[in-house]
Structure formats: C-alpha cells, structure tokens
Amino acid sequence: MRKLLFLAALTLALLLAKAPAGLVDGLVKRLTDGGLRLQQAEGSLWHGRGILASRDAGGRSLTPWLPLAWDFEAAALTRLAISWSFSSSGKPVGVIEAGPGGLGVTQLALHAPADAALSPIPHPAARAGWQGDLTLEAPRWHCPPDGRCSGDARLLWRGARSALFPGRQFGDYEIRVNAQAGNLHYTLQTLAGAVIANGQGDAPFGQMPRFDGTLSGDPEFLGRLPAIAGGAARPAGPPGHFEIHWPPR
C-alpha cells in the first residue's frame, strides 16, 4: 500500500510539473469573469510567460498590454503554502502566496494604461473611454478565508482624460486605501491639474461604499456634471464648484 501511495504521489507530481501555462489563462479568465486573458502563454504552471490582455466593453476584442512572467517560489512550501513571483520585462510586479491562512499579495507594483485596466469593470462609469497611466502599489495585502482583507494600497492616475471630452485634460490624482479586517477607508486627492477633486470615504465590510468630497474646475466644462452624476453632485459656492456625496443625499 505504501508503494502504491508513493507511486500515486510521484505520478501526480510529474503531472503537475508538466501542467501547461495555458492553465493560468483559465484561472485569470475565471477570476475576472472573462475581463482579462493571458495570451501567447508559454512554459508551465510553475515557470512561464504570456501577455495579459483586457477585453473591451462590448466583449468583442482583446487589447494586449502587459508582458508577464512567473516563477514558482519553492521556499513557500516550508510554510505549507504555494507562492509565485511575477515580473514584466525583467521588472518585479509582485508576489502572490496562498496557504491555510488565506491569500496574500506583497510588493505589488503594477503599471497599466487606464483604458486597459478599467474596461473590464462591469460598470458604465468605467467604460467612458478613460485614458492616462495608472500605477497600483500594495506593499502588503492579505485576505483570510473569510474575505476580510487587510493592507494598504496606493493608486496613482497621471494624465487622466476621457474620450467623451476630446482635448480636455483632467489632471493627476492619487487614491490611498487602508483596509482593516475587511473595512476600507480611502482618500482622494489631486496632485495637479485643471479639475480639482478631493475627498474621503469608507466601505464597511459587506456594505455599500460611502464617499464625500469636492470637485472644482472650469464652470463651462463641469456644467453638465449634475445631470450625468445621478444625483451625486450638487453646486456649492462659486460656479464650477460642487459637492460630491455617494450615496446621493
């Protein structure tokens, strides 16, 4: 019986060692509901590479934007976990580790064009032809099995603009997120630009997020805002100044 168990374990190990990189595409597709795919996958589940691509809002085409390589980190086995390190064009992107304590991401430093990163999000606001450069950083982010994540993250959006407003530059913005046992607190501030947006909000675990802030800029440019913001924006003070509240008050 011991010999049979050893043979079965050896056979399973050999099968896993030859697991194709295409399995990563299937995992990415499932986790993002088809919004992201891994094209031109090569290698194996343990060491491989491919190109991350985003599906457009209509679900008809894919836009490749991030060369991605991964390597299995055997040292995690001593912690009864499995871990992979990721890189893009030789630069580290982050480390993902899964174990009995849940799923963790460390050293995340991801750069992406805004349209590629936002188009897979199933919400009309994310599909307004957004442009610019996004940088997502997360030194640590851990999600236990109950889903109550903890960690810190920073999103930097430079050169924000939208295809709905040709020739208009919004500005550079920063969002910082702190999570404690599933409860999120986030802040928004403008680093530079013609449209000034600042505010903060919370997202208690299992509840709808809340946000309170201000927005100001060219009155002619922002004049349509109340009509398209679904009640979240209302004039406050001089022309071109608005209060933003979500849920709308």
GROMACS .gro file of C-alpha atoms in nm:
model
  249
    1MET     CA    1   0.000   0.000   0.000
    2ARG     CA    2   0.285   0.239   0.084
    3LYS     CA    3   0.441   0.168  -0.254
    4LEU     CA    4   0.111   0.239  -0.429
    5LEU     CA    5   0.066   0.567  -0.241
    6PHE     CA    6   0.423   0.669  -0.325
    7LEU     CA    7   0.368   0.584  -0.691
    8ALA     CA    8   0.042   0.783  -0.697
    9ALA     CA    9   0.212   1.084  -0.535
   10LEU     CA   10   0.503   1.063  -0.780
   11THR     CA   11   0.264   1.041  -1.077
   12LEU     CA   12   0.070   1.343  -0.952
   13ALA     CA   13   0.392   1.542  -0.904
   14LEU     CA   14   0.504   1.461  -1.259
   15LEU     CA   15   0.166   1.564  -1.399
   16LEU     CA   16   0.175   1.894  -1.210
   17ALA     CA   17   0.533   1.958  -1.319
   18LYS     CA   18   0.417   1.942  -1.680
   19ALA     CA   19   0.099   2.143  -1.625
   20PRO     CA   20   0.086   2.384  -1.922
   21ALA     CA   21   0.093   2.762  -1.887
   22GLY     CA   22  -0.248   2.772  -2.053
   23LEU     CA   23  -0.395   2.680  -1.714
   24VAL     CA   24  -0.300   3.030  -1.597
   25ASP     CA   25  -0.517   3.180  -1.870
   26GLY     CA   26  -0.811   2.974  -1.749
   27LEU     CA   27  -0.755   3.091  -1.391
   28VAL     CA   28  -0.726   3.459  -1.492
   29LYS     CA   29  -1.039   3.429  -1.704
   30ARG     CA   30  -1.236   3.278  -1.419
   31LEU     CA   31  -1.119   3.527  -1.155
   32THR     CA   32  -1.200   3.829  -1.375
   33ASP     CA   33  -1.520   3.690  -1.529
   34GLY     CA   34  -1.354   3.699  -1.871
   35GLY     CA   35  -1.239   4.061  -1.841
   36LEU     CA   36  -0.872   3.964  -1.852
   37ARG     CA   37  -0.698   3.689  -2.050
   38LEU     CA   38  -0.342   3.563  -2.084
   39GLN     CA   39  -0.239   3.541  -2.447
   40GLN     CA   40   0.058   3.356  -2.601
   41ALA     CA   41   0.110   3.152  -2.283
   42GLU     CA   42   0.437   2.956  -2.284
   43GLY     CA   43   0.608   2.728  -2.035
   44SER     CA   44   0.437   2.562  -1.743
   45LEU     CA   45   0.222   2.645  -1.444
   46TRP     CA   46   0.542   2.680  -1.242
   47HIS     CA   47   0.761   2.880  -1.479
   48GLY     CA   48   0.617   3.059  -1.778
   49ARG     CA   49   0.523   3.377  -1.953
   50GLY     CA   50   0.249   3.537  -2.157
   51ILE     CA   51   0.082   3.868  -2.236
   52LEU     CA   52  -0.202   3.999  -2.022
   53ALA     CA   53  -0.488   4.137  -2.231
   54SER     CA   54  -0.812   4.322  -2.148
   55ARG     CA   55  -1.149   4.260  -2.311
   56ASP     CA   56  -1.328   4.570  -2.440
   57ALA     CA   57  -1.661   4.691  -2.301
   58GLY     CA   58  -1.854   4.508  -2.571
   59GLY     CA   59  -1.667   4.183  -2.508
   60ARG     CA   60  -1.568   4.155  -2.874
   61SER     CA   61  -1.192   4.209  -2.875
   62LEU     CA   62  -0.884   4.185  -2.655
   63THR     CA   63  -0.615   4.451  -2.608
   64PRO     CA   64  -0.273   4.317  -2.500
   65TRP     CA   65  -0.087   4.548  -2.263
   66LEU     CA   66   0.136   4.368  -2.011
   67PRO     CA   67   0.411   4.111  -2.082
   68LEU     CA   68   0.406   3.884  -1.777
   69ALA     CA   69   0.639   3.613  -1.648
   70TRP     CA   70   0.605   3.399  -1.336
   71ASP     CA   71   0.822   3.166  -1.127
   72PHE     CA   72   0.722   2.926  -0.853
   73GLU     CA   73   0.878   3.004  -0.513
   74ALA     CA   74   0.963   2.667  -0.357
   75ALA     CA   75   1.057   2.827  -0.023
   76ALA     CA   76   0.687   2.887   0.050
   77LEU     CA   77   0.638   2.511   0.085
   78THR     CA   78   0.811   2.529   0.424
   79ARG     CA   79   0.517   2.749   0.534
   80LEU     CA   80   0.269   2.497   0.392
   81ALA     CA   81   0.187   2.749   0.120
   82ILE     CA   82   0.236   2.792  -0.253
   83SER     CA   83   0.376   3.112  -0.398
   84TRP     CA   84   0.464   3.271  -0.731
   85SER     CA   85   0.669   3.579  -0.812
   86PHE     CA   86   0.571   3.786  -1.117
   87SER     CA   87   0.771   4.018  -1.338
   88SER     CA   88   0.722   4.223  -1.653
   89SER     CA   89   1.008   4.285  -1.896
   90GLY     CA   90   1.253   4.194  -1.620
   91LYS     CA   91   1.099   4.425  -1.357
   92PRO     CA   92   0.929   4.279  -1.046
   93VAL     CA   93   0.549   4.308  -1.041
   94GLY     CA   94   0.461   4.130  -0.717
   95VAL     CA   95   0.437   3.806  -0.522
   96ILE     CA   96   0.121   3.601  -0.463
   97GLU     CA   97   0.104   3.341  -0.188
   98ALA     CA   98  -0.182   3.110  -0.093
   99GLY     CA   99  -0.196   2.894   0.217
  100PRO     CA  100  -0.413   2.787   0.508
  101GLY     CA  101  -0.427   3.148   0.628
  102GLY     CA  102  -0.566   3.279   0.302
  103LEU     CA  103  -0.432   3.469   0.001
  104GLY     CA  104  -0.164   3.736   0.021
  105VAL     CA  105  -0.011   3.982  -0.224
  106THR     CA  106   0.317   4.162  -0.147
  107GLN     CA  107   0.546   4.403  -0.329
  108LEU     CA  108   0.280   4.476  -0.590
  109ALA     CA  109   0.388   4.743  -0.839
  110LEU     CA  110   0.168   4.733  -1.146
  111HIS     CA  111   0.161   4.987  -1.431
  112ALA     CA  112  -0.118   4.992  -1.689
  113PRO     CA  113  -0.292   5.221  -1.938
  114ALA     CA  114  -0.621   5.340  -1.791
  115ASP     CA  115  -0.841   5.206  -2.070
  116ALA     CA  116  -0.696   4.854  -2.042
  117ALA     CA  117  -0.730   4.845  -1.664
  118LEU     CA  118  -1.080   4.994  -1.642
  119SER     CA  119  -1.260   4.847  -1.942
  120PRO     CA  120  -1.310   4.501  -1.784
  121ILE     CA  121  -1.501   4.658  -1.488
  122PRO     CA  122  -1.875   4.591  -1.542
  123HIS     CA  123  -1.997   4.945  -1.475
  124PRO     CA  124  -2.083   5.224  -1.722
  125ALA     CA  125  -1.864   5.475  -1.534
  126ALA     CA  126  -1.557   5.259  -1.604
  127ARG     CA  127  -1.630   5.250  -1.976
  128ALA     CA  128  -1.619   5.620  -2.060
  129GLY     CA  129  -1.307   5.589  -2.275
  130TRP     CA  130  -1.073   5.675  -1.989
  131GLN     CA  131  -0.711   5.743  -2.077
  132GLY     CA  132  -0.387   5.810  -1.891
  133ASP     CA  133  -0.140   5.600  -1.696
  134LEU     CA  134  -0.227   5.402  -1.383
  135THR     CA  135   0.015   5.280  -1.117
  136LEU     CA  136  -0.106   5.044  -0.844
  137GLU     CA  137   0.119   4.978  -0.546
  138ALA     CA  138   0.048   4.750  -0.250
  139PRO     CA  139   0.334   4.665  -0.014
  140ARG     CA  140   0.108   4.412   0.158
  141TRP     CA  141  -0.247   4.290   0.113
  142HIS     CA  142  -0.381   3.981   0.286
  143CYS     CA  143  -0.724   3.817   0.257
  144PRO     CA  144  -0.806   3.537   0.503
  145PRO     CA  145  -1.062   3.270   0.409
  146ASP     CA  146  -1.349   3.483   0.542
  147GLY     CA  147  -1.268   3.758   0.290
  148ARG     CA  148  -1.195   4.029   0.550
  149CYS     CA  149  -0.885   4.172   0.385
  150SER     CA  150  -0.624   4.394   0.547
  151GLY     CA  151  -0.348   4.602   0.392
  152ASP     CA  152  -0.251   4.926   0.225
  153ALA     CA  153  -0.265   5.028  -0.141
  154ARG     CA  154  -0.198   5.336  -0.350
  155LEU     CA  155  -0.342   5.413  -0.693
  156LEU     CA  156  -0.182   5.693  -0.897
  157TRP     CA  157  -0.356   5.817  -1.213
  158ARG     CA  158  -0.148   6.052  -1.426
  159GLY     CA  159  -0.284   6.238  -1.728
  160ALA     CA  160  -0.645   6.142  -1.660
  161ARG     CA  161  -0.876   6.223  -1.951
  162SER     CA  162  -1.177   6.079  -2.129
  163ALA     CA  163  -1.267   6.020  -2.493
  164LEU     CA  164  -1.603   6.179  -2.412
  165PHE     CA  165  -1.424   6.513  -2.371
  166PRO     CA  166  -1.172   6.543  -2.659
  167GLY     CA  167  -0.885   6.779  -2.592
  168ARG     CA  168  -0.958   6.807  -2.219
  169GLN     CA  169  -0.703   6.710  -1.956
  170PHE     CA  170  -0.839   6.639  -1.608
  171GLY     CA  171  -0.519   6.606  -1.406
  172ASP     CA  172  -0.313   6.374  -1.185
  173TYR     CA  173  -0.484   6.201  -0.892
  174GLU     CA  174  -0.395   5.976  -0.601
  175ILE     CA  175  -0.616   5.732  -0.411
  176ARG     CA  176  -0.491   5.571  -0.091
  177VAL     CA  177  -0.670   5.271   0.059
  178ASN     CA  178  -0.632   5.125   0.406
  179ALA     CA  179  -0.810   4.800   0.491
  180GLN     CA  180  -0.855   4.656   0.839
  181ALA     CA  181  -1.041   4.325   0.876
  182GLY     CA  182  -1.247   4.396   0.565
  183ASN     CA  183  -1.330   4.758   0.648
  184LEU     CA  184  -1.189   5.000   0.393
  185HIS     CA  185  -1.103   5.367   0.431
  186TYR     CA  186  -0.990   5.563   0.126
  187THR     CA  187  -0.885   5.916   0.039
  188LEU     CA  188  -0.872   6.101  -0.293
  189GLN     CA  189  -0.651   6.399  -0.362
  190THR     CA  190  -0.547   6.596  -0.668
  191LEU     CA  191  -0.174   6.620  -0.731
  192ALA     CA  192  -0.202   6.856  -1.031
  193GLY     CA  193  -0.450   6.954  -1.299
  194ALA     CA  194  -0.738   7.174  -1.406
  195VAL     CA  195  -1.008   6.963  -1.236
  196ILE     CA  196  -0.955   6.955  -0.860
  197ALA     CA  197  -1.106   6.656  -0.679
  198ASN     CA  198  -1.056   6.575  -0.310
  199GLY     CA  199  -1.243   6.369  -0.054
  200GLN     CA  200  -1.260   6.055   0.153
  201GLY     CA  201  -1.488   5.763   0.220
  202ASP     CA  202  -1.541   5.427   0.382
  203ALA     CA  203  -1.656   5.084   0.274
  204PRO     CA  204  -1.753   4.872   0.578
  205PHE     CA  205  -1.730   4.501   0.516
  206GLY     CA  206  -2.035   4.377   0.328
  207GLN     CA  207  -2.186   4.724   0.290
  208MET     CA  208  -2.209   4.984   0.014
  209PRO     CA  209  -1.918   5.233  -0.003
  210ARG     CA  210  -1.962   5.595   0.103
  211PHE     CA  211  -1.778   5.900  -0.029
  212ASP     CA  212  -1.785   6.273   0.049
  213GLY     CA  213  -1.574   6.521  -0.141
  214THR     CA  214  -1.548   6.830  -0.355
  215LEU     CA  215  -1.487   6.897  -0.723
  216SER     CA  216  -1.397   7.224  -0.893
  217GLY     CA  217  -1.290   7.344  -1.234
  218ASP     CA  218  -1.396   7.529  -1.546
  219PRO     CA  219  -1.770   7.608  -1.497
  220GLU     CA  220  -1.844   7.553  -1.866
  221PHE     CA  221  -1.665   7.220  -1.867
  222LEU     CA  222  -1.828   7.091  -1.547
  223GLY     CA  223  -2.170   7.241  -1.613
  224ARG     CA  224  -2.311   6.903  -1.724
  225LEU     CA  225  -2.192   6.725  -1.413
  226PRO     CA  226  -2.515   6.735  -1.207
  227ALA     CA  227  -2.713   6.594  -1.499
  228ILE     CA  228  -2.484   6.293  -1.551
  229ALA     CA  229  -2.378   6.223  -1.191
  230GLY     CA  230  -2.702   6.057  -1.087
  231GLY     CA  231  -2.764   6.299  -0.802
  232ALA     CA  232  -2.417   6.256  -0.650
  233ALA     CA  233  -2.303   6.610  -0.742
  234ARG     CA  234  -2.463   6.941  -0.649
  235PRO     CA  235  -2.343   7.302  -0.690
  236ALA     CA  236  -2.169   7.453  -0.389
  237GLY     CA  237  -2.036   7.806  -0.382
  238PRO     CA  238  -1.899   7.983  -0.693
  239PRO     CA  239  -1.971   7.848  -1.044
  240GLY     CA  240  -1.766   7.539  -1.119
  241HIS     CA  241  -1.762   7.419  -0.756
  242PHE     CA  242  -1.951   7.105  -0.649
  243GLU     CA  243  -2.006   6.882  -0.351
  244ILE     CA  244  -1.988   6.508  -0.421
  245HIS     CA  245  -2.175   6.262  -0.199
  246TRP     CA  246  -2.225   5.891  -0.251
  247PRO     CA  247  -2.480   5.759  -0.189
  248PRO     CA  248  -2.654   6.079  -0.305
  249ARG     CA  249  -2.812   6.281  -0.028
   0.00000   0.00000   0.00000
